[in-house]
Tab-separated table of C-alpha atoms in Angstrom:
chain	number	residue	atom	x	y	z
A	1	UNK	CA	-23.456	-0.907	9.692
A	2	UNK	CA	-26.118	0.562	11.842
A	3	UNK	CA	-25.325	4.167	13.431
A	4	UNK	CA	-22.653	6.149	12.530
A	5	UNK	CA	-21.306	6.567	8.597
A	6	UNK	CA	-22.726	4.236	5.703
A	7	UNK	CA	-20.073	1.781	4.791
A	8	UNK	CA	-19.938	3.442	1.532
A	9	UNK	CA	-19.334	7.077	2.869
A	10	UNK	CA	-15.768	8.155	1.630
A	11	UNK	CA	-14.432	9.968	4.944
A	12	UNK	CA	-11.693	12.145	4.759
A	13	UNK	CA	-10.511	15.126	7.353
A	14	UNK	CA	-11.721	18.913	7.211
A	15	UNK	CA	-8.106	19.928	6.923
A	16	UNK	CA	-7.312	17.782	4.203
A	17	UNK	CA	-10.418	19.144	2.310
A	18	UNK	CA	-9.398	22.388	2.827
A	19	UNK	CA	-6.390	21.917	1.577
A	20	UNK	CA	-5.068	23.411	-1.775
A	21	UNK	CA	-2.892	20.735	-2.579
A	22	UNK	CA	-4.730	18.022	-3.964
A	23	UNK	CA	-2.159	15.173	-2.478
A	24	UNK	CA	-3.638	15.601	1.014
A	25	UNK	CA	-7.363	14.975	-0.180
A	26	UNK	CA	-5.849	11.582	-1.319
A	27	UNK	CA	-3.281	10.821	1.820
A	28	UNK	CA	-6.431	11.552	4.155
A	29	UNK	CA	-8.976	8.935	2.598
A	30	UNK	CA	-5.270	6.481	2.227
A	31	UNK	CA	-5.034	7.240	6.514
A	32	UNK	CA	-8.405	6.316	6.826
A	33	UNK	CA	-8.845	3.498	5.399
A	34	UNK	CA	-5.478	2.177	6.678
A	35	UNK	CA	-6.685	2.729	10.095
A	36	UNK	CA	-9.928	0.532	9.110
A	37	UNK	CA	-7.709	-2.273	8.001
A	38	UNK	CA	-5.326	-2.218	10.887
A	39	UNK	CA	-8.792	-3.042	12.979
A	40	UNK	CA	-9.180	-5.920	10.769
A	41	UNK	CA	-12.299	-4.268	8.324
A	42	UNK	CA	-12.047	-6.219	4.947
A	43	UNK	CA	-12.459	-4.528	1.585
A	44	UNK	CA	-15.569	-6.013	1.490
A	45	UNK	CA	-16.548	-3.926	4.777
A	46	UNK	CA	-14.949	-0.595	3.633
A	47	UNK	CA	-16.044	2.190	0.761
A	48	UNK	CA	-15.543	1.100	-2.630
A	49	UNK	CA	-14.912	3.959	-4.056
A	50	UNK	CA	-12.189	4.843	-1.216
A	51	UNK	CA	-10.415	1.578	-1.991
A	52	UNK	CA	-10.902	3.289	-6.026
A	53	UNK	CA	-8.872	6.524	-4.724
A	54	UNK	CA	-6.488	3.773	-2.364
A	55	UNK	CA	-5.658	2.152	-5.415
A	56	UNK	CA	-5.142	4.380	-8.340
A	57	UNK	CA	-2.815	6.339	-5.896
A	58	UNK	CA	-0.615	3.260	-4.707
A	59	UNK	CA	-0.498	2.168	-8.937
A	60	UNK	CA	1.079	5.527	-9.893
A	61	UNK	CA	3.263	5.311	-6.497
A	62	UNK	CA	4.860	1.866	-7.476
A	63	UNK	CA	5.314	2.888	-10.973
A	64	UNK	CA	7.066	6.158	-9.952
A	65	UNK	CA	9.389	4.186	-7.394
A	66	UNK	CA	10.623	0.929	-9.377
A	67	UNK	CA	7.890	0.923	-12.601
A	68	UNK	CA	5.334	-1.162	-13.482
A	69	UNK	CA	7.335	-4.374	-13.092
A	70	UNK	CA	7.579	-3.388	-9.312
A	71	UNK	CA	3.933	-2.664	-9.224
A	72	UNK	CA	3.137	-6.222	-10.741
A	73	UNK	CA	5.571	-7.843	-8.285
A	74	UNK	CA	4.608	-6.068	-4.909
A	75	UNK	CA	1.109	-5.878	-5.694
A	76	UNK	CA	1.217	-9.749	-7.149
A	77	UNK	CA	-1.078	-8.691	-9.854
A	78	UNK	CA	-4.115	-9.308	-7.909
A	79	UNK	CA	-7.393	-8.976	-9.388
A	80	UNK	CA	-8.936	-7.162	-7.256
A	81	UNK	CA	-6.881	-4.638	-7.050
A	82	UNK	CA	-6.413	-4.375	-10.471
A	83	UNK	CA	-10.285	-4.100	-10.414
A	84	UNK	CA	-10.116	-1.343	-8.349
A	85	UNK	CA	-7.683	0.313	-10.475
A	86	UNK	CA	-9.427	0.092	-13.624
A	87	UNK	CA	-12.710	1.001	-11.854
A	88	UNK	CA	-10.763	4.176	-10.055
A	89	UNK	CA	-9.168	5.047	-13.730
A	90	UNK	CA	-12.458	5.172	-15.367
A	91	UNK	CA	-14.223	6.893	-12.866
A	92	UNK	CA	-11.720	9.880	-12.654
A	93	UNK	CA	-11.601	10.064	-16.758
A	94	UNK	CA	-8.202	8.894	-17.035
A	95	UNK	CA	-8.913	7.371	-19.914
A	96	UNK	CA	-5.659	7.020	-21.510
A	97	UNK	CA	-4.095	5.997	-18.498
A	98	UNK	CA	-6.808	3.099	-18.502
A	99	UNK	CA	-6.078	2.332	-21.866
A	100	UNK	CA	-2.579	1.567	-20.994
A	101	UNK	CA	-3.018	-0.315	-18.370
A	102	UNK	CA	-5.266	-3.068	-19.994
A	103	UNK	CA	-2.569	-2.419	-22.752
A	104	UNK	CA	-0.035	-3.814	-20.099
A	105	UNK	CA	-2.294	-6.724	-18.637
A	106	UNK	CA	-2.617	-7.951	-22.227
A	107	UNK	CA	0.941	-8.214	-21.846
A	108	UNK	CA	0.694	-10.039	-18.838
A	109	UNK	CA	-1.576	-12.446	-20.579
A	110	UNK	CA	0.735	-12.807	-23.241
A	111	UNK	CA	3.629	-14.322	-20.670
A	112	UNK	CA	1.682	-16.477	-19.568
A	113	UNK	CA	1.276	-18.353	-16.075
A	114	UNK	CA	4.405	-20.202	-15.991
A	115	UNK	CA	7.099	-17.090	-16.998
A	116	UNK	CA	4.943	-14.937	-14.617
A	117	UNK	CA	5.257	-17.417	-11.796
A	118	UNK	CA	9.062	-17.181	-12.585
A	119	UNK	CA	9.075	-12.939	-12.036
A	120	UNK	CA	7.191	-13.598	-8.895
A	121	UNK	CA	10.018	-16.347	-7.384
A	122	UNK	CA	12.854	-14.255	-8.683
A	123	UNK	CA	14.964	-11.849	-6.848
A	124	UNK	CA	13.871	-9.023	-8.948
A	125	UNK	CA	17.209	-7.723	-9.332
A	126	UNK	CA	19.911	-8.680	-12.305
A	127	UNK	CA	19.725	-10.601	-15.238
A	128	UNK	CA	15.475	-10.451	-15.559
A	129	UNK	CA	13.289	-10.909	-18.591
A	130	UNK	CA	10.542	-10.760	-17.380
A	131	UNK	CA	11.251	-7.239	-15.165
A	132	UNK	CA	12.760	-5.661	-18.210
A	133	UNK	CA	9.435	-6.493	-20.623
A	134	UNK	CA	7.121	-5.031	-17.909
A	135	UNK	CA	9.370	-1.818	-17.786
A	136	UNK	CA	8.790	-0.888	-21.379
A	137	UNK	CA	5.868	0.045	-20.428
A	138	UNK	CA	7.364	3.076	-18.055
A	139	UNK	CA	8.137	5.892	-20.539
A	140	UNK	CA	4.908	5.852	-22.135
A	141	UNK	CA	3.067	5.518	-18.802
A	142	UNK	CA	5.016	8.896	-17.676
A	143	UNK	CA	3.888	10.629	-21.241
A	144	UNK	CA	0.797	9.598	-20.413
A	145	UNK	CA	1.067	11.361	-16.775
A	146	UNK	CA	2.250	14.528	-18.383
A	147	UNK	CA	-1.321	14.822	-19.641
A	148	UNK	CA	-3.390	12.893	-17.521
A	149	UNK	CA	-2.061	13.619	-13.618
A	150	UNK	CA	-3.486	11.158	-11.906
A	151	UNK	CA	-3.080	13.054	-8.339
A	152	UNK	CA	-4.739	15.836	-9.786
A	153	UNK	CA	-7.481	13.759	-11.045
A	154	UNK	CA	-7.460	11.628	-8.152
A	155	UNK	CA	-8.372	14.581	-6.194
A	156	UNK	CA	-10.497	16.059	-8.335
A	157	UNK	CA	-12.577	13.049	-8.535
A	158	UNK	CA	-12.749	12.070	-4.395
A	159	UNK	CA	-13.784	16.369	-3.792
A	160	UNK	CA	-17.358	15.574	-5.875
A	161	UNK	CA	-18.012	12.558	-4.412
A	162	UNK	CA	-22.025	12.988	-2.911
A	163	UNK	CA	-20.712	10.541	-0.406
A	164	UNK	CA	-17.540	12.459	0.824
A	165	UNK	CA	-18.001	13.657	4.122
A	166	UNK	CA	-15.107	15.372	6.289
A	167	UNK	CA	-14.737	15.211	9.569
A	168	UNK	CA	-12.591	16.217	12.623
A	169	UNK	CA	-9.756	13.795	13.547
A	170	UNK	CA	-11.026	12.638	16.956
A	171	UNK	CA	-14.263	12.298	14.758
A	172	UNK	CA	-12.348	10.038	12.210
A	173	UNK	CA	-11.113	8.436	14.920
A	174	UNK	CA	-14.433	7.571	16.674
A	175	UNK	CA	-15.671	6.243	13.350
A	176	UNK	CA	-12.987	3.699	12.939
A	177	UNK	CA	-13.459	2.544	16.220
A	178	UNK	CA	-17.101	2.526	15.849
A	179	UNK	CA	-16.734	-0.102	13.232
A	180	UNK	CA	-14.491	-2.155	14.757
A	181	UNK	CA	-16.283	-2.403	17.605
A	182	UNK	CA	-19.183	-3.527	15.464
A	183	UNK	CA	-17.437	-6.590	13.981
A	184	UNK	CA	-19.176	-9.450	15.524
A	185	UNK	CA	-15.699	-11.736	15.479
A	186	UNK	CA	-12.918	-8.865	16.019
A	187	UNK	CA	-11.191	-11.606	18.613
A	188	UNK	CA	-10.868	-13.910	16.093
A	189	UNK	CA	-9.797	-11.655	13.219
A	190	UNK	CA	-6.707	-10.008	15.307
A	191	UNK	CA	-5.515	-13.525	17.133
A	192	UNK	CA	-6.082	-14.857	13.083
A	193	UNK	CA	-3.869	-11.837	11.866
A	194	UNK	CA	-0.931	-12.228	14.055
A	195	UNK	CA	-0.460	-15.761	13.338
A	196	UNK	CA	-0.489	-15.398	9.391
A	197	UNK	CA	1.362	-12.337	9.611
A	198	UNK	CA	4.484	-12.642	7.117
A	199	UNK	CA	8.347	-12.720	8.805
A	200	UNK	CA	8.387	-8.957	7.828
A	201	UNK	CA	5.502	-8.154	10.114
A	202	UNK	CA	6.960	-10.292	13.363
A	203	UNK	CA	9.932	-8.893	13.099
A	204	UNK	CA	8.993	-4.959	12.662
A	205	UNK	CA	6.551	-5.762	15.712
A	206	UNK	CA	9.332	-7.552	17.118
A	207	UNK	CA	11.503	-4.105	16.658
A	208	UNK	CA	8.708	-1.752	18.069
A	209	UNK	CA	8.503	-3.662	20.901
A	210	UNK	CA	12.409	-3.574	21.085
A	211	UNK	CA	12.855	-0.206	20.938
A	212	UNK	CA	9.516	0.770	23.027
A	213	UNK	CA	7.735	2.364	20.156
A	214	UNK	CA	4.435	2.075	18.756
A	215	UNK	CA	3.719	0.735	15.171
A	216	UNK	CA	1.715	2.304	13.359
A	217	UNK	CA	1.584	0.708	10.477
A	218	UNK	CA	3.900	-0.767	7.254
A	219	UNK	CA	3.612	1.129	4.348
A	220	UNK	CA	5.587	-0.557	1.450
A	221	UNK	CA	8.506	-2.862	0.513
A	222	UNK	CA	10.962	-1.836	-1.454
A	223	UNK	CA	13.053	-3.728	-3.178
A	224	UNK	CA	15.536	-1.749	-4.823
A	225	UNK	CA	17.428	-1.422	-1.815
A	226	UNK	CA	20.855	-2.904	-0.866
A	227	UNK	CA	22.577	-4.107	2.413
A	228	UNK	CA	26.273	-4.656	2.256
A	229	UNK	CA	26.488	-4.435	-1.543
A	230	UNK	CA	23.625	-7.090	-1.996
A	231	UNK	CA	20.059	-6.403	-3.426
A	232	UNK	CA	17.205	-6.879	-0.629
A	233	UNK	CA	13.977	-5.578	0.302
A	234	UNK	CA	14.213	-3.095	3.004
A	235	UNK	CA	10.582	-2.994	4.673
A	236	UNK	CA	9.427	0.484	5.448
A	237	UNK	CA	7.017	1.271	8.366
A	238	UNK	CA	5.434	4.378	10.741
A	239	UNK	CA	5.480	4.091	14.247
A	240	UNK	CA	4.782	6.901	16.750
A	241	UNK	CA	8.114	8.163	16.605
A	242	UNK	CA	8.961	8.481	13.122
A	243	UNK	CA	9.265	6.793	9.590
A	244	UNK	CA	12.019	3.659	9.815
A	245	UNK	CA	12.812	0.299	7.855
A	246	UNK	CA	13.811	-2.908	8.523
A	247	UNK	CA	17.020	-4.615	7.047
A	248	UNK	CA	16.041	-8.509	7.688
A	249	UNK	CA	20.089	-9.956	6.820
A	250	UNK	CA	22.720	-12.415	8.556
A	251	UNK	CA	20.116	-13.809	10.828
A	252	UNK	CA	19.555	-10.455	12.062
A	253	UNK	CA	16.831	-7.786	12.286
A	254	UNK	CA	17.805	-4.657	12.174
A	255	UNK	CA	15.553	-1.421	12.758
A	256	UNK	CA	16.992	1.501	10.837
A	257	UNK	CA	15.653	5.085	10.523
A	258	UNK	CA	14.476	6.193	7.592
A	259	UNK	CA	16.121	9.688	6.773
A	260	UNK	CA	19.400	9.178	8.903
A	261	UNK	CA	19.908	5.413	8.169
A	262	UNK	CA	21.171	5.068	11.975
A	263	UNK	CA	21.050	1.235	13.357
A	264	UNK	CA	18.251	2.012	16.398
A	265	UNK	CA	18.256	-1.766	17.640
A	266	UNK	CA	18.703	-5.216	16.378
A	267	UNK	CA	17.139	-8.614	17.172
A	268	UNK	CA	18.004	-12.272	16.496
A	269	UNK	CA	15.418	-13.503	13.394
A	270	UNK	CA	15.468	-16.963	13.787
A	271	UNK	CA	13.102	-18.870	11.038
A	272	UNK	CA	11.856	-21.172	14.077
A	273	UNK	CA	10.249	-17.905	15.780
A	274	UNK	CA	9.679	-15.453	12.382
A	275	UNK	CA	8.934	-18.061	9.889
A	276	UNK	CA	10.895	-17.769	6.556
């Protein structure tokens, strides 16, 4: 891109750099780059080595919430992001931790397409083979973290970057919008968006419009969650008034917030208007 930051410049803020805890380094490249894809940037259009960082720090986030099965099944053991991963893992000198995760993608392998296709229909919760095999893999990941801490590494890693440059929010900010502005088909990209957008999507925009806030954006799914005594996933999100989640049940969309649990509106979700 011409002007402005290289594409492969990792940009983080001042504050964040500053910072002794070594969490915020991380958060401030994830903030960035999330506010590059909610412009409709690609990975292909972003810093690699950010989306290294991005990656490595959403793996150990999954397996930490629901383990490695619930990393496999929100992440739909893609690739590329398991690229990234493995990239991000040797680059920090988590070697061990790199070692274990090819470990568990031989594993993977060894399912095979057809019993992995199964995990990926199922409801996750209950009676599941497939869930339970990918879980063994949890206590010796978190042995594994007890030596190897992947924030700390994480951090570590993005602070000696050549390409790491911080910068002022409103700078950040001017960046993003920079290379947005740049993108020779935005139009197309955000009207292309919106209509492939999954039900989840429609109906948290749906909710933000409802209650007159502003999304900011969806942060993860998570599907150990339960609604009247039955398993679903409860979709969590950021708008300008606080972290919330939708409960998507009995036709109904419902916008909860996230630390009280208090109902703040409700919509019909018909499949005609949200898709399924």
């Amino acid at each position: 891109m011409s002007d402005g930051y290289p594409t492969e410049t990792v940009i983080v803020s001042k504050k964040a750099l500053a910072s002794d805890e070594p969490y915020d380094l991380i958060y401030s490249n994830i903030e960035f780059l999330n506010d590059q894809f909610e412009e409709h940037l690609t990975a292909e259009e972003v810093s690699a080595d950010a989306l290294r960082s991005y990656y490595v720090d959403y793996y150990l986030a999954q397996v930490n919430n629901g383990g490695f099965s619930q990393f496999v099944y929100n992440s739909g053991w893609d690739s590329e992001i398991n690229g990234f991963i493995c990239e991000g893992l040797e680059a920090m000198g988590a070697e061990r931790h790199l070692k274990h995760f090819e470990a568990a993608a031989g594993l993977l392998d060894q399912l095979g397409p057809d019993r992995m296709d199964e995990f990926f229909e199922s409801d996750y919760f209950g009676e599941n083979e497939e869930r339970d095999i990918l879980n063994s893999f949890d206590d010796r990941f978190m042995a594994i973290e007890e030596e190897e801490n992947l924030i700390e590494l994480n951090a570590r890693w993005l602070r000696q970057l050549p390409h790491l440059v911080a910068l002022e929010p409103e700078e950040m900010q001017a960046e993003v919008e920079r290379r947005a502005a740049a993108l020779p088909d935005r139009e197309k990209r955000i009207a292309a968006a919106l209509e492939a957008a999954p039900r989840f999507e429609k109906l948290i925009r749906a909710l933000c419009d409802e209650a007159g806030h502003e999304l900011d954006r969806i942060t993860a799914g998570d599907p150990a969650f339960e609604w009247k005594g039955q398993p679903l996933v409860a979709w969590h999100f950021l708008t300008d008034k606080g972290h919330f989640y939708l409960v998507d049940a009995d036709g109904k969309a419902r916008m909860m917030h996230g630390d009280s649990d208090e109902q703040i509106c409700e919509i019909d979700a018909p499949e005609d208007v949200y898709g399924e």
